[in-house]
Coordinates of C-alpha atoms in Angstrom, one line a residue:
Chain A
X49 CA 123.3 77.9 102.9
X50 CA 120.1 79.0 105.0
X51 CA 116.5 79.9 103.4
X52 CA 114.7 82.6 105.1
X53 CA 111.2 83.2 104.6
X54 CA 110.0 86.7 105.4
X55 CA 106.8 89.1 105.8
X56 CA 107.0 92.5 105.0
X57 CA 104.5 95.3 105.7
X58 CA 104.4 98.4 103.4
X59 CA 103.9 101.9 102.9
X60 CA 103.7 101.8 98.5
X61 CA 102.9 105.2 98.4
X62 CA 106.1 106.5 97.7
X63 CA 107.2 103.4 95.7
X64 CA 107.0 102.6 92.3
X65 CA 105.6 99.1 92.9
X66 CA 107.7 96.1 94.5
X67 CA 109.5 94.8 91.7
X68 CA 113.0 95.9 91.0
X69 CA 113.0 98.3 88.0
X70 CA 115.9 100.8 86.0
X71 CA 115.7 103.9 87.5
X72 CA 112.6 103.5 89.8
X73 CA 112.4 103.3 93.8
X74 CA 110.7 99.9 94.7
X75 CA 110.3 98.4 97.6
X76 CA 112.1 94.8 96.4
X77 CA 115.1 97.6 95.6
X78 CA 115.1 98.8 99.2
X79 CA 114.7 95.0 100.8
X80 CA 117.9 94.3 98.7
X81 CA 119.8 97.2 99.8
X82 CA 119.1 96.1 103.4
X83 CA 120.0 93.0 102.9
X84 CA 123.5 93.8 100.6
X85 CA 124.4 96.4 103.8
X86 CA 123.7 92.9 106.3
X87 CA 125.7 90.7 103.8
X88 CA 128.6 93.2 103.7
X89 CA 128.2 94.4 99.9
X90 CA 127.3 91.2 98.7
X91 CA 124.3 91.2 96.5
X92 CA 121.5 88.8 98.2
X93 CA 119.0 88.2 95.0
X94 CA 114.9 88.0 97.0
X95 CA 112.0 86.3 95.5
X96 CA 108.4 87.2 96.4
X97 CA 105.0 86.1 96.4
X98 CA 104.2 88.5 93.5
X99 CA 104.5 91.9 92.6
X100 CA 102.1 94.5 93.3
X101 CA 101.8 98.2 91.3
X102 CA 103.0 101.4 92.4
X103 CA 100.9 103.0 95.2
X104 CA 99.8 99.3 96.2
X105 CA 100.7 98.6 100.1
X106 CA 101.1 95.1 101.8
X107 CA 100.3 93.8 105.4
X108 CA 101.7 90.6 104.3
X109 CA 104.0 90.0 101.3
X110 CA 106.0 87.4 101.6
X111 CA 109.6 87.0 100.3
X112 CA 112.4 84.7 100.6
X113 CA 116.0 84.8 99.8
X114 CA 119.0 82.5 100.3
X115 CA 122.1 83.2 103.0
X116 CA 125.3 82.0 104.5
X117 CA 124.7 83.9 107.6
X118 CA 123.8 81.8 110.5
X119 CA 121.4 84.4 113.0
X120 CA 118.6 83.9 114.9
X121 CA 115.0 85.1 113.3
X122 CA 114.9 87.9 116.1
X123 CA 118.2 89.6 114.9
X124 CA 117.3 89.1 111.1
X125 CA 114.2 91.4 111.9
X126 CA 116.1 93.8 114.3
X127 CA 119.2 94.2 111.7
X128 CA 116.5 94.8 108.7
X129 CA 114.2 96.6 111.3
X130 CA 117.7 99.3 111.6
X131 CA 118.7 99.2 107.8
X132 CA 115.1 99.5 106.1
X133 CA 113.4 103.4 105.2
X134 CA 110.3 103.7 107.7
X135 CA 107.8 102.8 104.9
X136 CA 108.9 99.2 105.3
X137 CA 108.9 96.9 108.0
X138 CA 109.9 92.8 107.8
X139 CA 107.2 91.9 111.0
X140 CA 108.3 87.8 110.6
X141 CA 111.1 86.1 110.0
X142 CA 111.5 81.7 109.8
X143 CA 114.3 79.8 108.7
X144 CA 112.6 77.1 105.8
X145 CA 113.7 74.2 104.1
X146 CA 115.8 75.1 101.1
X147 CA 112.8 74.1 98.5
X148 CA 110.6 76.8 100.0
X149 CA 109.5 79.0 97.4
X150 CA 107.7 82.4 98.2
X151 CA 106.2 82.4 95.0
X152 CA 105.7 79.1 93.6
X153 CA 104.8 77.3 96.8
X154 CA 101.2 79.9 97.5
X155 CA 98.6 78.2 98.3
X156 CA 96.2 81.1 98.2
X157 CA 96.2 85.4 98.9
X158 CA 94.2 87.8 100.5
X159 CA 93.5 91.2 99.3
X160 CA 91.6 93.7 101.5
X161 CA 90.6 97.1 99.5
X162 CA 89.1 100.3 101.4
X163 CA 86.7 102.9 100.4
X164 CA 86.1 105.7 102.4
X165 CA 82.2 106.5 101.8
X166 CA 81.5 109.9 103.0
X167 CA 80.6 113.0 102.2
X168 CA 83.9 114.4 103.8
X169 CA 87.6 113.1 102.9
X170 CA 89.7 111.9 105.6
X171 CA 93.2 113.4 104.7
X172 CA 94.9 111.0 107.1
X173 CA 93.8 108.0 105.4
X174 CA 94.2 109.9 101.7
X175 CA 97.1 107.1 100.3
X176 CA 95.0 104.3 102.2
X177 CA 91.6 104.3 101.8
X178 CA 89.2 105.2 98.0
X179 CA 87.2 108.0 98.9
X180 CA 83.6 107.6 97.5
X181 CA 81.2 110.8 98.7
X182 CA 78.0 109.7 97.2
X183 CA 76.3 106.7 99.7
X184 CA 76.7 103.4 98.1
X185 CA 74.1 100.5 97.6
X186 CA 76.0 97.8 100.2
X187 CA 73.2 95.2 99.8
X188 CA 73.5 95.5 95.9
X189 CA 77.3 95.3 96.4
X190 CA 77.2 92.5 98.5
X191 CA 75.4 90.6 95.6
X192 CA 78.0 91.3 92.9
X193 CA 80.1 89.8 95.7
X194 CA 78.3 86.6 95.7
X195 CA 77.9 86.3 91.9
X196 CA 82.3 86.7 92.0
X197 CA 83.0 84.0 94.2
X198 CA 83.4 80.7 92.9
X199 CA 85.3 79.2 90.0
X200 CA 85.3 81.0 86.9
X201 CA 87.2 82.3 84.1
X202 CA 87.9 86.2 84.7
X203 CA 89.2 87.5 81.6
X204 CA 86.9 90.1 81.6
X205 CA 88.5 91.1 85.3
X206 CA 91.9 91.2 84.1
X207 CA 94.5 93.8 82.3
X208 CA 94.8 93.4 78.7
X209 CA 98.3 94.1 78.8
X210 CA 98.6 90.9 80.9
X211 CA 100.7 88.4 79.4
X212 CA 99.6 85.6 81.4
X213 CA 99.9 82.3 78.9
X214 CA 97.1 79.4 79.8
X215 CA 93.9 79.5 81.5
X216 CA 92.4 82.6 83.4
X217 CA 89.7 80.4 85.2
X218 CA 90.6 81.2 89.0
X219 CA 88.5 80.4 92.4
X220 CA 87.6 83.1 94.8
X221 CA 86.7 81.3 97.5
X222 CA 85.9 84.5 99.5
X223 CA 84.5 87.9 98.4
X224 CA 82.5 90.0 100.6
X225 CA 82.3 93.7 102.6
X226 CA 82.5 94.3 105.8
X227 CA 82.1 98.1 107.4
X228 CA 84.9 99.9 109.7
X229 CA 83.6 102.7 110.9
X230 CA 83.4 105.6 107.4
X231 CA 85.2 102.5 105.7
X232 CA 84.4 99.9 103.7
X233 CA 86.6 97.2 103.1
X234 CA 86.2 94.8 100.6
X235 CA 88.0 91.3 101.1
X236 CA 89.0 89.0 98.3
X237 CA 90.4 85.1 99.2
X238 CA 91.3 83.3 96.4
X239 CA 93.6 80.5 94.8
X240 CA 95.4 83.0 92.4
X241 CA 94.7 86.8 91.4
X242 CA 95.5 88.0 87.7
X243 CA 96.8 91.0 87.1
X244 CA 94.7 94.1 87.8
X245 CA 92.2 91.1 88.9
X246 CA 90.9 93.0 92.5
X247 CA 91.5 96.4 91.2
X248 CA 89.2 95.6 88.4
X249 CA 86.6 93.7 91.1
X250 CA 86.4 96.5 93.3
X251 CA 85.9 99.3 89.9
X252 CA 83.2 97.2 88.8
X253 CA 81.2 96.4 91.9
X254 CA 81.8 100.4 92.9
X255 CA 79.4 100.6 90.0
X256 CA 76.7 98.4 91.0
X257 CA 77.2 100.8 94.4
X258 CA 76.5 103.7 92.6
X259 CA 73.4 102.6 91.0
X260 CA 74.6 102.0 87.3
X261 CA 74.4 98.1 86.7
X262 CA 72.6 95.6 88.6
X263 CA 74.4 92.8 90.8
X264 CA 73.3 90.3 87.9
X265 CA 75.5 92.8 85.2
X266 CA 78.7 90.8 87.1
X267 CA 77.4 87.6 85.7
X268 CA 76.9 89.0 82.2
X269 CA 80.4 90.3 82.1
X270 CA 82.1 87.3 83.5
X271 CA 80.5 85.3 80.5
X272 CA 81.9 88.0 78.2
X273 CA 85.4 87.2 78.9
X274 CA 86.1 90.2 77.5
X275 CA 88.0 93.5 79.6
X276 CA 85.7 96.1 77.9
X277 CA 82.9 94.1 79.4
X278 CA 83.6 95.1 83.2
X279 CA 84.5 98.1 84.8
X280 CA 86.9 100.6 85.7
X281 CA 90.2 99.8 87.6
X282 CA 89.6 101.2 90.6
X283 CA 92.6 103.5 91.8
X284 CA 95.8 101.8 93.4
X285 CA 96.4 104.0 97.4
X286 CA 93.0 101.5 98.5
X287 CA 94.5 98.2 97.6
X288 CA 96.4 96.2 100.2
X289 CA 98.3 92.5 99.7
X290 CA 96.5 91.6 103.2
X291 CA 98.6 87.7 103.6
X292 CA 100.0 84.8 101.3
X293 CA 98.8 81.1 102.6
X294 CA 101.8 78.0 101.8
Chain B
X1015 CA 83.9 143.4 103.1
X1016 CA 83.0 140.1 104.8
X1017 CA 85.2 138.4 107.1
X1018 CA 85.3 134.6 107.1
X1019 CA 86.2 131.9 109.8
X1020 CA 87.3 128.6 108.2
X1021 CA 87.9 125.2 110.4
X1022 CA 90.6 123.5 108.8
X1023 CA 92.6 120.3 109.1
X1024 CA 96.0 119.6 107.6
X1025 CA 98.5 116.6 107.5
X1026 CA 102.2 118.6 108.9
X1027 CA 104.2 115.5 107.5
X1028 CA 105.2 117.4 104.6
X1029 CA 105.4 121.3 105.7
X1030 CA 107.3 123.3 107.6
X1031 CA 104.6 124.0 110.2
X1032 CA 101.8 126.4 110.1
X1033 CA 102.9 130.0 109.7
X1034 CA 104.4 131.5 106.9
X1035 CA 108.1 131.8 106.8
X1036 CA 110.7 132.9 104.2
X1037 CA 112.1 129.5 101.1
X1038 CA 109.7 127.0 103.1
X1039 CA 106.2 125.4 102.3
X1040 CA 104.0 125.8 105.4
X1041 CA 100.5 125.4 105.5
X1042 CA 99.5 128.8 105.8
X1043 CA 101.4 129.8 102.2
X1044 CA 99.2 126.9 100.9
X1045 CA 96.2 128.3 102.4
X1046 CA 97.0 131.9 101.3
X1047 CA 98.2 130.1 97.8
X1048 CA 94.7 129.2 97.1
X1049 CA 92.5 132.4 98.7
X1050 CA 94.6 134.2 96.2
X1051 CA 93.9 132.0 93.0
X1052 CA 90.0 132.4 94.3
X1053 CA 90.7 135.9 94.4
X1054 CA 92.3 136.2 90.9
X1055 CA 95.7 137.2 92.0
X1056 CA 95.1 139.3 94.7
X1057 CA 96.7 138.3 98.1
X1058 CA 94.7 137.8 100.9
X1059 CA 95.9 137.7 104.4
X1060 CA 95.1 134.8 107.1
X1061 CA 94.9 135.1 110.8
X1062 CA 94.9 132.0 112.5
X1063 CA 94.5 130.6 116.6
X1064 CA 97.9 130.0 116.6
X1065 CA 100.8 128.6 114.9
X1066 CA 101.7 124.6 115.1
X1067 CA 105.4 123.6 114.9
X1068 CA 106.5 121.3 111.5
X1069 CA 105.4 117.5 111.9
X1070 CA 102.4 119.0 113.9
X1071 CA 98.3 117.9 112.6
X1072 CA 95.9 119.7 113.2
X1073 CA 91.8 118.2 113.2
X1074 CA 90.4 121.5 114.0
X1075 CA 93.1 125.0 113.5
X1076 CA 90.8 127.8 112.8
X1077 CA 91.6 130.9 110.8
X1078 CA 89.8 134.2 109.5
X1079 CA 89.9 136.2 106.0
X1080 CA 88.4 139.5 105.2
X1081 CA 87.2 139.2 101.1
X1082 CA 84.8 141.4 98.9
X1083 CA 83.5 137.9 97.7
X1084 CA 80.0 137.6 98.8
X1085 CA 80.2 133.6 98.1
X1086 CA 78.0 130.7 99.9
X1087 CA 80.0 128.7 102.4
X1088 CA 78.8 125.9 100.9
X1089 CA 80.4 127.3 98.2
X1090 CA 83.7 128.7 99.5
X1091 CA 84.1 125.0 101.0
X1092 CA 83.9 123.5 97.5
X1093 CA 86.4 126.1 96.1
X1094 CA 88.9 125.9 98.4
X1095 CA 88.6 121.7 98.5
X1096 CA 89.4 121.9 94.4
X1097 CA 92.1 124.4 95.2
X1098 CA 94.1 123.0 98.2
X1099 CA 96.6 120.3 98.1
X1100 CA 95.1 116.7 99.3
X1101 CA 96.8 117.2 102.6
X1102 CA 95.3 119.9 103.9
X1103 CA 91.5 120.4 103.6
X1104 CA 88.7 123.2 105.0
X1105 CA 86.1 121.6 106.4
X1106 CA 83.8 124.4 107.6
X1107 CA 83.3 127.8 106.6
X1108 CA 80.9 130.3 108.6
X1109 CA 80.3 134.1 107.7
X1110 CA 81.2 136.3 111.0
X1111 CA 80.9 139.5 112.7
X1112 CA 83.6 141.4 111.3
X1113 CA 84.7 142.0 115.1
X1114 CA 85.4 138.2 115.2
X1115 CA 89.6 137.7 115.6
X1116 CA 90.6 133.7 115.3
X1117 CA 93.4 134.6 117.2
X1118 CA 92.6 136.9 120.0
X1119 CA 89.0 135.4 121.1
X1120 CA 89.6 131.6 121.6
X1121 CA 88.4 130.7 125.0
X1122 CA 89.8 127.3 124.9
X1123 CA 92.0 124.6 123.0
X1124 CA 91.7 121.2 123.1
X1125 CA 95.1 119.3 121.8
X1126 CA 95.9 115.7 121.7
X1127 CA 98.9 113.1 121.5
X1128 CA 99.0 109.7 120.1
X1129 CA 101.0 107.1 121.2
X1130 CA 101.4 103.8 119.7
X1131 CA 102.4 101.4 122.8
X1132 CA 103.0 98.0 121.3
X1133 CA 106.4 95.8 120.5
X1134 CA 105.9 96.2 116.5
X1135 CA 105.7 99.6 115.2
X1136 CA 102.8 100.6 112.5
X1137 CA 103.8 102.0 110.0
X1138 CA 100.6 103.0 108.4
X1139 CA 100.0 105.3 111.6
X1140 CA 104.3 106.1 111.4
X1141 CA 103.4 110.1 111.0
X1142 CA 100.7 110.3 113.2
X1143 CA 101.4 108.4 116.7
X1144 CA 104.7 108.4 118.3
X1145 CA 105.8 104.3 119.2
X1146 CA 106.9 103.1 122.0
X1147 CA 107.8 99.5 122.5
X1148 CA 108.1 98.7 126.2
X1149 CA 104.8 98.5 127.9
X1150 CA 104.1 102.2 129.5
X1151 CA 102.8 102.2 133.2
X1152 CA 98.6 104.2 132.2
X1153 CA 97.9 104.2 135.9
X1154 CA 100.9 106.1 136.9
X1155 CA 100.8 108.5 134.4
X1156 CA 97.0 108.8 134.5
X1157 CA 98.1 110.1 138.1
X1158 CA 100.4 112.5 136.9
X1159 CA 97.7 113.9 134.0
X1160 CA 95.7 114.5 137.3
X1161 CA 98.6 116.5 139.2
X1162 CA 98.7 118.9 135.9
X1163 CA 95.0 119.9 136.0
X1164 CA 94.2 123.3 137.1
X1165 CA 95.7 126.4 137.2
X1166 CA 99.7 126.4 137.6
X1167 CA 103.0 128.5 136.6
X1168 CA 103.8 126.6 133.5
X1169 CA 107.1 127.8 133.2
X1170 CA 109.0 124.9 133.5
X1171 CA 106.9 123.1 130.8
X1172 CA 107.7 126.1 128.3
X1173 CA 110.5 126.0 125.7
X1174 CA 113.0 128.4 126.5
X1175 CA 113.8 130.0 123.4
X1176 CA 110.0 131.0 123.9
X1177 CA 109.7 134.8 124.9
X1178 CA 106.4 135.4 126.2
X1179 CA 106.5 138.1 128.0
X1180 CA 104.3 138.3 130.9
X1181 CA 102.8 135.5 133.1
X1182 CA 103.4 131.3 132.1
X1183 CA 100.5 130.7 134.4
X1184 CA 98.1 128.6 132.5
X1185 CA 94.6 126.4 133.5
X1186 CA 94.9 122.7 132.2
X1187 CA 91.1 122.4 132.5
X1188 CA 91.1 118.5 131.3
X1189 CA 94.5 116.3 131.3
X1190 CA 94.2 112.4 130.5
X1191 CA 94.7 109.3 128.6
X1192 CA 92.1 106.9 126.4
X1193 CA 93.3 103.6 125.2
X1194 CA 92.3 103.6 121.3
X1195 CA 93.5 100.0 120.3
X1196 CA 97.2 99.7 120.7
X1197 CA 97.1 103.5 120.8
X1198 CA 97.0 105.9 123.8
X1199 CA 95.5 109.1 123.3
X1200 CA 96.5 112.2 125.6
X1201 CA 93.9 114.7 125.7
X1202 CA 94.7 118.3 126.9
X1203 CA 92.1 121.3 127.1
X1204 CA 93.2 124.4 128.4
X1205 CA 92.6 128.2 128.5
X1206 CA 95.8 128.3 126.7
X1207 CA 99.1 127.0 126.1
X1208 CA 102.5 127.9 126.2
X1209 CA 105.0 127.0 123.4
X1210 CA 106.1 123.0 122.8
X1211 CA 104.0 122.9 126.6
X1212 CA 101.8 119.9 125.3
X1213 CA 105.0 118.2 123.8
X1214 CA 106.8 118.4 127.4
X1215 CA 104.1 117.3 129.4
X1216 CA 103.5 114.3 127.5
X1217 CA 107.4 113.8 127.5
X1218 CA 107.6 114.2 130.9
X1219 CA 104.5 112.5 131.7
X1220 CA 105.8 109.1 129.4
X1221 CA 109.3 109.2 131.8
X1222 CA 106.6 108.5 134.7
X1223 CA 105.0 105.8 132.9
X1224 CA 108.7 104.2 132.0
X1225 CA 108.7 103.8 135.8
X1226 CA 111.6 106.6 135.7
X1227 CA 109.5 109.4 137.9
X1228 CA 106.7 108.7 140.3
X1229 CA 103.9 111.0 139.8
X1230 CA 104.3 113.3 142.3
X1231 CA 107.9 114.1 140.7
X1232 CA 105.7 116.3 138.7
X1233 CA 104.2 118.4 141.0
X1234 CA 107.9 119.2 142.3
X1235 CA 108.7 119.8 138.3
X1236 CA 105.9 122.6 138.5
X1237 CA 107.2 124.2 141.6
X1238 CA 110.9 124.8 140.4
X1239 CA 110.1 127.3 137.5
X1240 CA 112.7 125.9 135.2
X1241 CA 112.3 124.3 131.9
X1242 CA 115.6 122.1 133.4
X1243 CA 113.3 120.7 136.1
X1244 CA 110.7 118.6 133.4
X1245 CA 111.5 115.9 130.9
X1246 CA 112.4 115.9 127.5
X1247 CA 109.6 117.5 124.1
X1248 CA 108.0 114.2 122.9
X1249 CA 108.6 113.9 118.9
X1250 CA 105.8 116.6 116.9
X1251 CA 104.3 113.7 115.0
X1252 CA 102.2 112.6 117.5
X1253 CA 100.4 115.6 118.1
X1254 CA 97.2 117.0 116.6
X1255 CA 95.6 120.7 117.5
X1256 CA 92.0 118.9 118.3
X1257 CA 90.1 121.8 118.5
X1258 CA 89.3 125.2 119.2
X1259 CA 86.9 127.3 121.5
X1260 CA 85.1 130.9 121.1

């Protein structure tokens, strides 16, 4: 039995998310389609870093699953290269050692989210990129920013539907906003996200953008630990899984 | 009656091309779909430069209307943005002479062709920029742009089924190639241009930088008159109408 560890770019704009569900097109269904074509109709189970929602896209999930094929890392990403929809594309492929686990073994995840702030949409970057017309306050953003990073608990950043038992005291070590052109992208580098977690971020320091709280509100809600204390969830098509650390 | 010139730019992923044709979505229905909810049901015809084939963007098509609406542009722009789908999107609007004709008085278009030259396709740019993998020869084929400029019999660059009738002599006042990143851009301006001509230059011109023509090859390609004499139509999703002239 051989582990393989892989990276996988993607397109989740035509996907319900990546996790397998009943009746839903996910991107985990299509890697294990692939993979059951490769493995002759044998059904090869993958485990990932961690989900991400519908409309969500990745430069670098990571995945792993377990095979008795013996091939070389360049044909396991030309074989999955010529089985997987266009939308999806495994850019790295290692063989590990067989306690590798793609989602117990992270030792941190960046997340990169993009706002296009203009006055004009880009239609070509419409399912990558938040369009924002109105100019934003960087300066004031870049505050919240520094007021995020750190350890603290971020219960008021995260879904109330999350389920997530135990402590929701997480570090971001980074958080910041660099320009691209019309674009901004904001980058998050932490230990551990929780659900909705950058979403949330980036809906709340969209605010201080635009005006309606100060950069010193972020401190305020944190202390809350309370979700109607923050803002909005900003809207999936901006977010991107940018790379898993191990 | 006012006649008015729009500049629009659409995303041809998802239609069937520009002009209007019989159980197909093209972006011209769309366009027409929405000048007729403005005009509460009544249809109102479009005339545009010219069509593009399906898979084709354009950054700058330009068409004309004739309303009784006496309506801002600022106006019309904002109307026809909250009527449009999200891939196709107006973004200029100017009252005219009522002589004007966005067909019959262009003076010049300007089209370009993105190609993604790099071992590992994108496939964030997988709609808009055709790959190719093996490195492509730019000094060669920026050679070859430089035999296509100026006036010529185009014939053998012209799709066959085509059936312009009259001359295929055409003046390719610019022909040549930026580097954009891993991306290389063709740029083509031109009085005019025959149909899938832009498509079978760059096709032809690529078979030079694979090393499988010299240069020159193309001037003898020009001489024979014969659409058997050139190379092959690159793919339509790497080409955008970039603009148009009056």
């Amino acid at each position: 039995m051989y582990r393989i560890k892989c990276e996988v770019k993607y397109d989740g704009t035509n996907y319900a998310g990546y996790q397998v569900q009943a009746n839903a097109n996910t991107v985990q269904a299509e890697l294990e389609k692939a993979l059951k074509k490769i493995h002759k109709g044998k059904h090869v189970k993958t485990k990932a870093s961690g989900r991400t929602d519908s409309g969500v896209h990745a430069k670098g999930q990571v995945f792993h699953f377990d095979t008795n094929l013996n091939i070389p890392s360049s044909n396991w990403k030309r074989a999955l290269y010529a089985t997987l929809p266009y939308d999806i594309y495994v850019s790295n492929v290692d063989n590990v050692d067989e306690d590798f686990h793609a989602r117990y073994h992270t030792t941190g995840k960046e997340y990169r989210y993009f706002v296009r702030n203009h006055p004009e949409p880009d239609i070509f970057r419409r399912n990558y990129s938040y369009h924002i017309r109105k100019a934003l306050d960087v300066e004031a953003m870049l505050d919240a920013c520094q007021i995020i990073q750190g350890e603290h608990d971020f219960t008021s950043f995260c879904a109330t539907r999350a389920d997530v038992k135990g402590s929701k005291v997480r570090t971001v070590q980074r958080a910041t906003i660099e320009k691209e052109g019309s674009e901004l992208v904001f980058i998050f580098k932490g230990s551990g996200f929780l659900y909705n977690m950058v979403r949330i971020l980036v809906g709340t320091i969209l605010e201080v953008g635009r005006g309606n709280h100060r950069p010193e509100k972020l401190r305020e809600m944190l202390e809350a630990r309370n979700r109607e204390a923050a803002g909005i969830t900003a809207p999936p098509h901006g977010l991107f899984l940018w790379k898993v650390d191990y």
